Amino acid sequence: MVWQTHLVFGLLFSLAGLQLLGLPLTIGAALLAALGSLLPDLDASESKVKHLRLPLGRRTRNAIKPFGVVSDTAHAVFGHRGLLHSFVAVLLLTGLLVIVQLTVGGSDQLYLALLLGYTSHLLIDSFTKSGTRLLYPLPITIRFLPHPIAVRTGSVVDYLIAGIIVFLLLAWIGTNPTLLTELIS
């Protein structure tokens, strides 16, 4: 899937998961869900998250790419849709987030939003023709649709799915007025 589809699906999946668990929905949670939804593609040679730039100071030209070296290393070692697209990565991320929370503290919903965003990426990639190796290191490709009807990344269907998810997000917010106020408070 393209990064836009991952982003909107990650938001929908994460915010719905937080709401089902009775955890507060915040802008911070939405931002971390969005980041989490892009992180598995650190193993792609050209991904949106690899080129994410954080400004240093007030000038935008003075910026760093915090994920550039990590992305290049992950791609070289594991290739695209290797370790970072597996349940092993979800378990490693969970462990890391538990350690960070125990050390630094913070709100449960923020850590869970990042984790749900990450997991959403793996789920929706499993609907593509390439599938995912969820059981990495086992060389088994998981596809939730038969190959002939699976989604081709970057196709019209991929973008149509993104549009449908945006519609669902907007409909959810529209039918739940407290959701928007909860997000911006």
Short mmCIF file of C-alpha atoms in Angstrom, two decimals:
data_model
loop_
_atom_site.label_atom_id
_atom_site.label_comp_id
_atom_site.label_asym_id
_atom_site.label_seq_id
_atom_site.Cartn_x
_atom_site.Cartn_y
_atom_site.Cartn_z
CA MET A 1 0.00 0.00 0.00
CA VAL A 2 1.08 3.58 -0.53
CA TRP A 3 2.00 5.71 2.47
CA GLN A 4 -1.30 7.62 2.33
CA THR A 5 -3.30 4.40 2.71
CA HIS A 6 -1.09 3.31 5.60
CA LEU A 7 -1.50 6.68 7.29
CA VAL A 8 -5.30 6.89 7.16
CA PHE A 9 -5.79 3.20 7.98
CA GLY A 10 -3.35 3.53 10.88
CA LEU A 11 -5.35 6.47 12.25
CA LEU A 12 -8.67 4.67 11.91
CA PHE A 13 -7.38 1.40 13.36
CA SER A 14 -5.54 3.05 16.25
CA LEU A 15 -8.19 5.54 17.27
CA ALA A 16 -10.91 2.88 17.08
CA GLY A 17 -8.74 0.55 19.18
CA LEU A 18 -8.12 3.23 21.80
CA GLN A 19 -11.80 4.10 21.94
CA LEU A 20 -12.77 0.43 22.32
CA LEU A 21 -10.35 0.19 25.25
CA GLY A 22 -11.80 3.33 26.82
CA LEU A 23 -8.54 5.25 26.50
CA PRO A 24 -8.55 8.95 25.68
CA LEU A 25 -8.10 10.03 22.08
CA THR A 26 -5.62 12.89 21.81
CA ILE A 27 -3.69 14.70 19.11
CA GLY A 28 -0.53 13.09 20.53
CA ALA A 29 -2.07 9.64 20.14
CA ALA A 30 -3.13 10.44 16.57
CA LEU A 31 0.38 11.67 15.69
CA LEU A 32 2.02 8.57 17.18
CA ALA A 33 -0.50 6.31 15.42
CA ALA A 34 0.40 8.04 12.14
CA LEU A 35 4.12 7.60 12.80
CA GLY A 36 3.61 3.97 13.79
CA SER A 37 1.67 3.31 10.60
CA LEU A 38 4.71 4.33 8.54
CA LEU A 39 7.52 2.78 10.63
CA PRO A 40 7.47 -0.74 9.10
CA ASP A 41 8.53 0.80 5.80
CA LEU A 42 11.85 1.80 7.33
CA ASP A 43 13.03 -1.31 5.48
CA ALA A 44 12.00 0.14 2.09
CA SER A 45 14.73 1.81 0.06
CA GLU A 46 12.49 4.81 -0.65
CA SER A 47 9.87 5.34 2.03
CA LYS A 48 8.13 8.41 3.37
CA VAL A 49 9.39 7.79 6.90
CA LYS A 50 13.00 7.48 5.70
CA HIS A 51 12.80 11.01 4.32
CA LEU A 52 10.99 12.53 7.30
CA ARG A 53 12.80 15.75 8.16
CA LEU A 54 12.85 17.36 11.59
CA PRO A 55 13.82 21.04 11.62
CA LEU A 56 16.76 22.20 13.69
CA GLY A 57 15.93 25.67 14.87
CA ARG A 58 13.75 28.04 12.91
CA ARG A 59 15.17 27.36 9.47
CA THR A 60 13.63 24.49 7.56
CA ARG A 61 16.78 23.95 5.50
CA ASN A 62 18.58 23.05 8.73
CA ALA A 63 16.86 19.73 9.24
CA ILE A 64 17.84 16.19 10.06
CA LYS A 65 16.51 12.90 8.76
CA PRO A 66 16.37 10.90 12.00
CA PHE A 67 15.45 7.62 10.31
CA GLY A 68 17.78 7.76 7.28
CA VAL A 69 20.63 5.60 8.60
CA VAL A 70 18.24 3.18 10.34
CA SER A 71 16.27 2.82 7.11
CA ASP A 72 19.33 2.18 4.96
CA THR A 73 20.60 -0.41 7.47
CA ALA A 74 17.23 -2.19 7.78
CA HIS A 75 16.90 -2.35 4.00
CA ALA A 76 20.43 -3.68 3.54
CA VAL A 77 20.13 -6.32 6.27
CA PHE A 78 16.50 -7.50 5.96
CA GLY A 79 15.20 -6.19 2.63
CA HIS A 80 11.72 -4.77 2.20
CA ARG A 81 8.93 -6.66 3.98
CA GLY A 82 11.36 -8.70 6.05
CA LEU A 83 11.76 -8.47 9.82
CA LEU A 84 10.05 -5.08 10.16
CA HIS A 85 6.90 -6.48 8.55
CA SER A 86 6.52 -9.35 11.03
CA PHE A 87 5.07 -10.27 14.39
CA VAL A 88 8.65 -10.48 15.68
CA ALA A 89 8.96 -6.73 15.06
CA VAL A 90 5.65 -6.12 16.86
CA LEU A 91 6.96 -8.08 19.86
CA LEU A 92 10.29 -6.22 19.81
CA LEU A 93 8.51 -2.87 19.58
CA THR A 94 6.19 -3.87 22.43
CA GLY A 95 9.18 -4.76 24.60
CA LEU A 96 10.93 -1.50 23.74
CA LEU A 97 7.81 0.53 24.52
CA VAL A 98 7.34 -1.25 27.86
CA ILE A 99 10.95 -0.47 28.79
CA VAL A 100 10.55 3.17 27.75
CA GLN A 101 7.30 3.51 29.69
CA LEU A 102 8.79 1.96 32.82
CA THR A 103 11.85 4.20 32.52
CA VAL A 104 10.39 7.47 31.31
CA GLY A 105 6.70 7.10 32.14
CA GLY A 106 3.94 8.60 30.05
CA SER A 107 0.41 7.87 29.02
CA ASP A 108 -0.64 4.34 28.09
CA GLN A 109 -2.64 5.55 25.10
CA LEU A 110 0.44 7.13 23.50
CA TYR A 111 2.43 3.91 23.56
CA LEU A 112 -0.55 1.87 22.47
CA ALA A 113 -1.33 4.30 19.62
CA LEU A 114 2.18 3.83 18.22
CA LEU A 115 1.90 0.05 18.54
CA LEU A 116 -1.56 -0.08 16.95
CA GLY A 117 -0.39 2.14 14.09
CA TYR A 118 2.56 -0.19 13.51
CA THR A 119 0.33 -3.28 13.57
CA SER A 120 -2.16 -1.67 11.18
CA HIS A 121 0.59 -1.41 8.57
CA LEU A 122 1.24 -5.15 8.68
CA LEU A 123 -2.45 -5.98 8.48
CA ILE A 124 -3.23 -3.82 5.46
CA ASP A 125 -0.05 -4.88 3.63
CA SER A 126 -1.33 -8.44 3.92
CA PHE A 127 -4.06 -7.49 1.41
CA THR A 128 -1.48 -6.70 -1.29
CA LYS A 129 -0.10 -8.95 -4.01
CA SER A 130 3.29 -8.95 -2.22
CA GLY A 131 1.74 -9.95 1.09
CA THR A 132 3.83 -9.95 4.26
CA ARG A 133 6.12 -12.35 6.04
CA LEU A 134 4.25 -12.07 9.34
CA LEU A 135 5.93 -15.24 10.61
CA TYR A 136 9.47 -14.05 9.81
CA PRO A 137 12.04 -15.63 9.77
CA LEU A 138 9.90 -18.39 8.26
CA PRO A 139 9.80 -17.91 4.47
CA ILE A 140 6.00 -17.91 4.38
CA THR A 141 4.15 -15.09 2.63
CA ILE A 142 0.78 -14.24 4.15
CA ARG A 143 -1.96 -12.79 1.92
CA PHE A 144 -5.49 -12.19 3.16
CA LEU A 145 -6.78 -12.20 -0.43
CA PRO A 146 -6.03 -14.66 -3.24
CA HIS A 147 -3.19 -13.35 -5.41
CA PRO A 148 -5.36 -12.59 -8.49
CA ILE A 149 -7.59 -10.17 -6.52
CA ALA A 150 -5.03 -8.86 -4.03
CA VAL A 151 -4.30 -5.12 -4.21
CA ARG A 152 -1.37 -3.91 -6.27
CA THR A 153 0.55 -1.22 -4.37
CA GLY A 154 0.09 2.19 -5.98
CA SER A 155 -2.88 1.07 -8.06
CA VAL A 156 -6.18 2.90 -8.42
CA VAL A 157 -7.66 0.38 -5.97
CA ASP A 158 -4.99 1.28 -3.39
CA TYR A 159 -5.91 4.97 -3.62
CA LEU A 160 -9.63 4.10 -3.65
CA ILE A 161 -9.15 2.21 -0.38
CA ALA A 162 -7.44 5.29 1.08
CA GLY A 163 -10.40 7.42 0.00
CA ILE A 164 -12.90 5.01 1.54
CA ILE A 165 -10.96 5.04 4.81
CA VAL A 166 -10.91 8.87 4.83
CA PHE A 167 -14.68 8.79 4.29
CA LEU A 168 -15.08 6.34 7.19
CA LEU A 169 -12.90 8.52 9.44
CA LEU A 170 -14.91 11.63 8.60
CA ALA A 171 -18.22 9.79 9.03
CA TRP A 172 -17.08 8.46 12.40
CA ILE A 173 -16.09 11.94 13.55
CA GLY A 174 -19.31 13.40 12.15
CA THR A 175 -21.52 10.92 14.00
CA ASN A 176 -19.50 11.22 17.20
CA PRO A 177 -19.19 14.93 18.04
CA THR A 178 -17.33 14.24 21.28
CA LEU A 179 -14.58 12.50 19.32
CA LEU A 180 -13.38 15.73 17.72
CA THR A 181 -13.41 17.63 21.00
CA GLU A 182 -11.60 14.76 22.70
CA LEU A 183 -8.92 14.80 20.00
CA ILE A 184 -8.26 18.53 20.21
CA SER A 185 -8.40 18.87 23.99
#
